[in-house]
Coordinates of N, CA and C in Angstrom, one line a residue:
M53 N 112.3 92.9 79.1 CA 111.3 92.4 80.1 C 110.9 91.1 79.2
V54 N 111.0 89.8 79.7 CA 110.5 88.7 79.7 C 108.8 88.6 78.6
D55 N 108.7 88.1 77.5 CA 107.4 88.1 77.0 C 106.6 86.8 77.8
I56 N 105.4 87.0 78.5 CA 105.2 86.2 78.9 C 104.0 85.2 78.0
M57 N 103.7 86.2 77.3 CA 103.0 85.7 75.5 C 102.7 85.1 75.0
T58 N 104.9 85.1 75.0 CA 105.1 83.8 73.9 C 105.5 82.6 74.7
A59 N 106.1 83.4 75.6 CA 105.6 81.4 76.3 C 104.3 80.8 76.6
L60 N 103.2 81.5 76.6 CA 102.0 81.2 76.5 C 101.9 80.4 75.0
A61 N 102.4 81.2 74.1 CA 102.2 80.6 72.5 C 102.5 79.9 71.6
T62 N 103.7 79.8 72.6 CA 104.8 78.2 72.3 C 103.6 76.8 73.8
A63 N 103.8 77.2 74.5 CA 103.1 76.7 74.8 C 101.8 75.6 73.7
G64 N 101.2 76.8 73.6 CA 100.1 76.6 72.7 C 100.5 75.7 71.7
Q65 N 101.7 75.8 70.9 CA 102.5 74.9 70.1 C 102.8 73.6 69.9
A66 N 103.0 73.4 72.1 CA 103.3 72.2 72.3 C 102.3 71.3 71.9
I67 N 101.7 72.2 72.5 CA 100.3 71.3 73.1 C 99.3 70.8 71.8
K68 N 99.4 71.5 70.9 CA 98.9 71.6 69.6 C 100.1 70.3 68.7
L69 N 101.1 70.7 69.2 CA 101.8 69.0 68.5 C 101.7 67.6 69.6
A70 N 101.2 68.0 70.9 CA 101.6 66.1 71.7 C 100.1 66.1 70.5
Q71 N 98.9 67.0 70.5 CA 97.7 66.1 69.9 C 97.8 65.1 69.2
E72 N 98.9 66.2 67.8 CA 99.3 66.0 66.6 C 99.8 64.2 66.7
L73 N 100.4 64.3 66.9 CA 101.1 62.7 68.0 C 100.2 62.3 68.8
R74 N 99.2 62.2 69.5 CA 98.1 61.6 69.3 C 97.6 60.8 68.8
G75 N 97.1 61.9 67.5 CA 96.5 60.9 66.4 C 96.8 60.5 65.4
I76 N 98.1 60.5 65.0 CA 99.0 60.0 64.4 C 98.4 58.5 64.0
D77 N 98.2 58.1 62.5 CA 97.8 56.9 62.0 C 98.9 55.9 61.7
K78 N 99.5 55.4 62.3 CA 100.2 53.7 62.5 C 100.8 53.6 61.1
A79 N 100.3 54.4 59.7 CA 101.0 54.3 58.5 C 101.5 55.6 58.7
I80 N 101.7 56.1 59.3 CA 102.8 57.8 58.6 C 103.9 56.7 59.0
D81 N 104.8 57.4 58.4 CA 106.2 57.1 58.3 C 107.2 57.7 59.4
A82 N 108.0 57.0 60.1 CA 109.0 57.1 61.2 C 109.7 58.4 60.8
A83 N 109.7 59.2 59.3 CA 110.9 59.8 59.4 C 109.8 61.8 59.9
E84 N 108.3 61.1 59.7 CA 107.5 62.6 59.8 C 107.0 62.5 60.8
F85 N 107.3 61.1 62.2 CA 107.2 61.2 63.3 C 107.7 61.6 64.2
K86 N 109.2 61.3 63.8 CA 110.5 62.3 64.4 C 110.5 63.5 64.7
L87 N 110.3 64.5 63.3 CA 110.2 65.6 63.2 C 108.8 66.0 63.8
K88 N 108.4 65.3 63.9 CA 107.5 66.3 65.1 C 107.2 65.8 67.0
I89 N 108.5 65.1 67.0 CA 109.1 64.8 68.5 C 109.7 66.0 68.9
A90 N 111.2 65.9 67.0 CA 111.7 67.0 67.4 C 111.0 68.9 67.1
N91 N 110.7 68.9 67.1 CA 109.2 70.1 67.1 C 109.1 70.2 68.4
L92 N 108.4 69.6 69.2 CA 107.9 69.2 70.4 C 109.1 69.3 71.3
T93 N 110.3 68.8 70.9 CA 111.0 69.3 72.3 C 111.4 70.5 71.8
V94 N 112.0 71.3 70.7 CA 111.7 72.3 70.8 C 110.9 72.8 71.3
A95 N 110.1 73.6 71.2 CA 108.9 74.1 71.9 C 109.0 73.9 73.4
L96 N 109.1 73.3 74.0 CA 109.1 72.5 75.2 C 110.3 73.3 75.9
S97 N 111.5 72.8 75.1 CA 112.6 73.4 76.0 C 112.5 75.3 75.9
E98 N 112.0 75.6 74.7 CA 111.6 76.5 74.8 C 110.4 77.4 75.8
I99 N 109.6 77.0 76.1 CA 109.0 77.4 77.2 C 110.0 76.7 78.9
K100 N 110.5 76.6 78.7 CA 111.6 76.3 80.0 C 112.0 77.2 80.1
L101 N 112.7 78.1 79.2 CA 113.8 79.0 78.8 C 112.8 80.2 79.5
A102 N 111.8 80.3 78.8 CA 111.0 81.5 79.1 C 110.6 81.6 80.2
L103 N 110.4 80.1 80.8 CA 109.6 80.5 82.3 C 110.9 80.6 83.9
A104 N 111.8 80.4 82.9 CA 113.1 80.6 83.9 C 113.2 82.1 83.5
E105 N 113.7 82.5 82.2 CA 114.0 84.0 82.8 C 113.4 84.7 83.3
A106 N 111.2 84.2 83.5 CA 110.5 85.2 84.1 C 110.8 84.9 85.5
K107 N 110.5 84.2 85.9 CA 111.4 83.8 87.3 C 112.4 84.3 87.7
E108 N 113.2 84.3 86.8 CA 114.5 85.7 87.3 C 114.4 86.7 87.4
E109 N 113.3 86.7 86.5 CA 113.2 88.6 86.7 C 112.1 89.0 87.8
L110 N 110.9 87.6 88.3 CA 110.0 87.9 89.0 C 111.0 87.8 90.4
T111 N 111.9 87.5 90.3 CA 112.7 87.3 91.8 C 113.1 88.5 92.1
G112 N 113.9 89.2 90.5 CA 114.7 90.5 90.6 C 113.3 91.5 91.2
K113 N 112.3 91.7 91.0 CA 111.4 92.5 91.3 C 110.8 92.6 92.4
D114 N 110.6 91.1 92.7 CA 110.2 90.8 94.6 C 111.4 91.7 95.7
A115 N 112.8 91.1 94.8 CA 113.8 92.6 96.0 C 113.6 93.1 95.6
E116 N 113.5 94.5 94.4 CA 113.0 95.4 94.3 C 112.3 95.9 95.3
I117 N 111.0 95.5 94.9 CA 110.2 96.2 95.9 C 110.5 96.2 97.2
T118 N 110.6 95.1 97.7 CA 111.7 95.1 99.1 C 112.5 95.6 99.9
A119 N 113.5 96.5 98.3 CA 114.3 97.2 99.1 C 112.7 99.0 99.2
L120 N 112.4 99.0 98.3 CA 111.2 100.3 98.4 C 110.6 100.3 98.9
K121 N 110.0 98.7 100.1 CA 109.3 99.2 101.1 C 109.9 99.3 102.7
K122 N 111.4 98.9 102.1 CA 112.2 99.5 103.8 C 112.5 100.5 103.6
Q123 N 113.2 101.7 102.6 CA 113.4 102.6 102.1 C 112.2 104.1 103.0
F124 N 111.1 103.3 101.8 CA 109.6 104.1 102.4 C 109.1 104.1 104.2
Q125 N 109.6 102.9 104.6 CA 109.5 102.6 106.2 C 111.0 103.3 106.9
R126 N 111.4 103.6 106.6 CA 112.7 104.3 106.7 C 112.4 105.7 106.6
S127 N 111.9 106.3 105.5 CA 112.1 107.6 105.6 C 110.6 108.0 106.2
A128 N 109.6 107.1 106.8 CA 108.7 107.6 107.9 C 108.7 107.5 109.2
E129 N 109.8 107.1 109.4 CA 111.2 107.3 110.8 C 111.6 108.3 111.2
T130 N 111.3 109.3 109.8 CA 112.1 110.2 110.2 C 111.5 111.7 109.8
I131 N 112.3 112.8 110.3 CA 111.8 113.7 109.8 C 112.9 115.2 109.5
E132 N 112.1 115.9 108.5 CA 112.9 116.6 107.7 C 113.3 118.8 108.3
V133 N 113.9 118.6 108.9 CA 114.9 119.9 109.0 C 115.4 120.6 108.3
K134 N 115.4 121.5 107.1 CA 116.1 122.6 107.0 C 116.9 122.2 105.3
G135 N 116.5 120.8 105.0 CA 117.0 119.8 104.3 C 118.0 118.7 104.6
F136 N 117.7 118.8 105.8 CA 118.6 117.3 106.6 C 117.6 116.7 107.2
K137 N 117.4 115.6 107.2 CA 116.4 114.3 107.5 C 117.4 114.0 108.9
Y138 N 116.3 113.4 110.1 CA 116.4 113.1 111.0 C 116.1 111.9 111.7
K139 N 116.4 111.2 112.4 CA 115.8 109.8 112.8 C 114.5 110.9 114.2
K140 N 113.2 110.5 113.9 CA 112.3 110.9 114.4 C 112.2 110.4 116.2
G141 N 112.0 111.3 117.3 CA 112.1 110.7 118.8 C 110.5 110.6 118.7
E142 N 110.4 109.5 119.8 CA 109.1 109.4 120.1 C 107.8 110.4 120.3
D143 N 108.7 111.9 120.6 CA 107.7 112.8 120.2 C 107.6 113.8 119.2
G144 N 108.6 113.0 118.7 CA 108.3 113.6 116.7 C 109.3 115.0 116.2
K145 N 109.8 114.3 117.4 CA 110.7 116.0 117.3 C 112.6 115.1 116.9
P146 N 113.0 116.0 115.9 CA 114.4 115.5 115.1 C 115.2 115.3 116.5
K147 N 116.2 113.7 115.7 CA 117.3 113.1 117.1 C 118.5 113.0 117.0
G148 N 119.1 113.4 117.4 CA 120.9 113.1 116.6 C 121.2 113.5 115.5
A149 N 121.8 112.8 115.3 CA 123.3 114.0 114.1 C 122.1 113.4 112.4
A150 N 122.2 114.4 111.6 CA 121.7 114.4 110.7 C 121.6 113.0 109.8
F151 N 121.3 112.4 108.4 CA 121.0 111.4 107.6 C 122.5 112.3 106.1
C152 N 122.7 111.9 105.6 CA 123.6 112.3 104.7 C 122.4 112.5 103.1
P153 N 121.6 113.5 103.1 CA 121.1 113.2 102.0 C 121.8 112.6 100.8
V154 N 122.7 112.9 100.3 CA 123.3 112.3 98.9 C 123.1 110.9 99.2
C155 N 123.8 110.4 100.5 CA 123.5 108.7 100.1 C 122.2 108.6 100.1
E156 N 121.4 109.0 100.6 CA 120.0 108.9 100.3 C 119.2 108.7 98.7
Q157 N 120.0 110.6 98.4 CA 118.7 110.6 97.0 C 119.7 109.7 96.3
Q158 N 121.0 109.7 95.8 CA 121.4 108.6 95.5 C 121.2 107.4 95.3
H159 N 121.6 106.9 96.4 CA 121.4 104.9 97.0 C 119.9 104.1 97.6
G160 N 119.3 105.2 98.6 CA 117.8 105.3 99.1 C 118.8 105.0 100.6
Q161 N 119.7 104.8 100.7 CA 120.5 104.4 102.2 C 121.1 106.3 103.2
F162 N 120.6 105.5 104.6 CA 120.7 106.5 105.6 C 122.3 106.1 106.3
Y163 N 122.6 107.3 106.4 CA 124.0 106.8 107.2 C 124.1 108.4 108.0
H164 N 124.6 108.1 108.7 CA 124.6 109.7 109.9 C 125.5 110.2 109.8
L165 N 125.6 111.7 109.2 CA 126.7 112.7 109.1 C 127.7 112.4 110.7
T166 N 129.3 112.5 110.4 CA 130.1 112.2 111.6 C 131.0 113.9 111.6
R167 N 130.5 114.4 112.7 CA 131.7 115.7 113.1 C 132.4 115.2 113.0
L168 N 133.4 116.0 112.3 CA 135.3 116.7 112.2 C 136.1 117.2 111.9
M169 N 136.0 118.3 113.3 CA 136.5 119.6 113.6 C 135.4 120.7 113.7
S170 N 135.5 121.8 112.6 CA 134.1 122.1 111.9 C 133.6 121.7 111.0
K171 N 133.3 120.4 110.2 CA 132.4 120.1 109.4 C 132.2 119.0 109.9
D172 N 130.7 118.7 108.9 CA 130.2 116.9 109.1 C 130.4 116.4 107.4
V173 N 130.6 115.4 108.0 CA 130.6 114.4 107.0 C 130.4 113.2 107.4
C174 N 130.1 112.6 105.4 CA 129.2 111.3 105.1 C 130.3 110.2 105.5
P175 N 130.2 109.2 106.1 CA 131.1 108.2 106.4 C 131.2 106.8 105.0
H176 N 130.0 107.3 104.5 CA 129.9 106.4 103.4 C 130.4 107.2 102.3
C177 N 130.1 108.3 101.4 CA 130.4 109.2 100.2 C 131.2 110.5 100.7
K178 N 131.6 110.5 101.3 CA 132.2 111.6 102.0 C 132.2 112.8 102.1
A179 N 130.9 113.4 101.6 CA 130.1 114.4 101.1 C 130.7 114.9 102.4
V180 N 131.1 116.4 102.2 CA 131.6 117.3 103.6 C 130.0 118.0 103.3
F181 N 129.5 118.9 104.5 CA 128.3 119.7 105.0 C 129.5 120.3 105.8
E182 N 128.8 122.0 106.3 CA 129.2 123.4 107.1 C 128.4 122.5 108.5
R183 N 128.6 122.6 109.2 CA 128.2 122.5 110.6 C 126.8 122.4 111.0
V184 N 126.2 121.2 110.4 CA 125.3 120.3 110.5 C 124.1 120.7 112.1
M185 N 123.2 120.9 112.5 CA 122.1 121.0 113.9 C 122.8 119.1 114.0
I186 N 123.3 119.0 115.0 CA 122.9 117.6 116.1 C 121.7 117.8 117.2
Y187 N 120.6 117.2 117.2 CA 120.0 117.3 118.1 C 120.5 116.1 119.3
G188 N 119.9 116.7 120.6 CA 120.2 115.6 122.1 C 119.7 114.7 121.9
E189 N 119.8 113.4 122.3 CA 118.7 112.2 122.5 C 119.0 111.9 123.8

């Protein structure tokens, strides 16, 4: 995780350097002035990099939060019967084919099982289940 405190400490150092530059006496030699400018430039570059990393991390966390909210919402719209989740009908009863429990648990995704011969198969992960109840729509 990006350390915001490090970025803030570096910003503090940059501000201190800028204040020192403002107070420089005309008698100071050019080499010392150039050194302070170089230090200020490095500090500002470190701040910029740390803030860019923080922004990237926050963007990733926002995406993760959005995905979790969608998963939670989807989960609230389902009903569980004998270990399988189904879409919840307006009457609160299960409706249609079951969702694949493997995909839900491993990826947070909901895929309806498909009936093939006497088995039910997930079209995504290819998990196979013995005939799972299908409720009328």
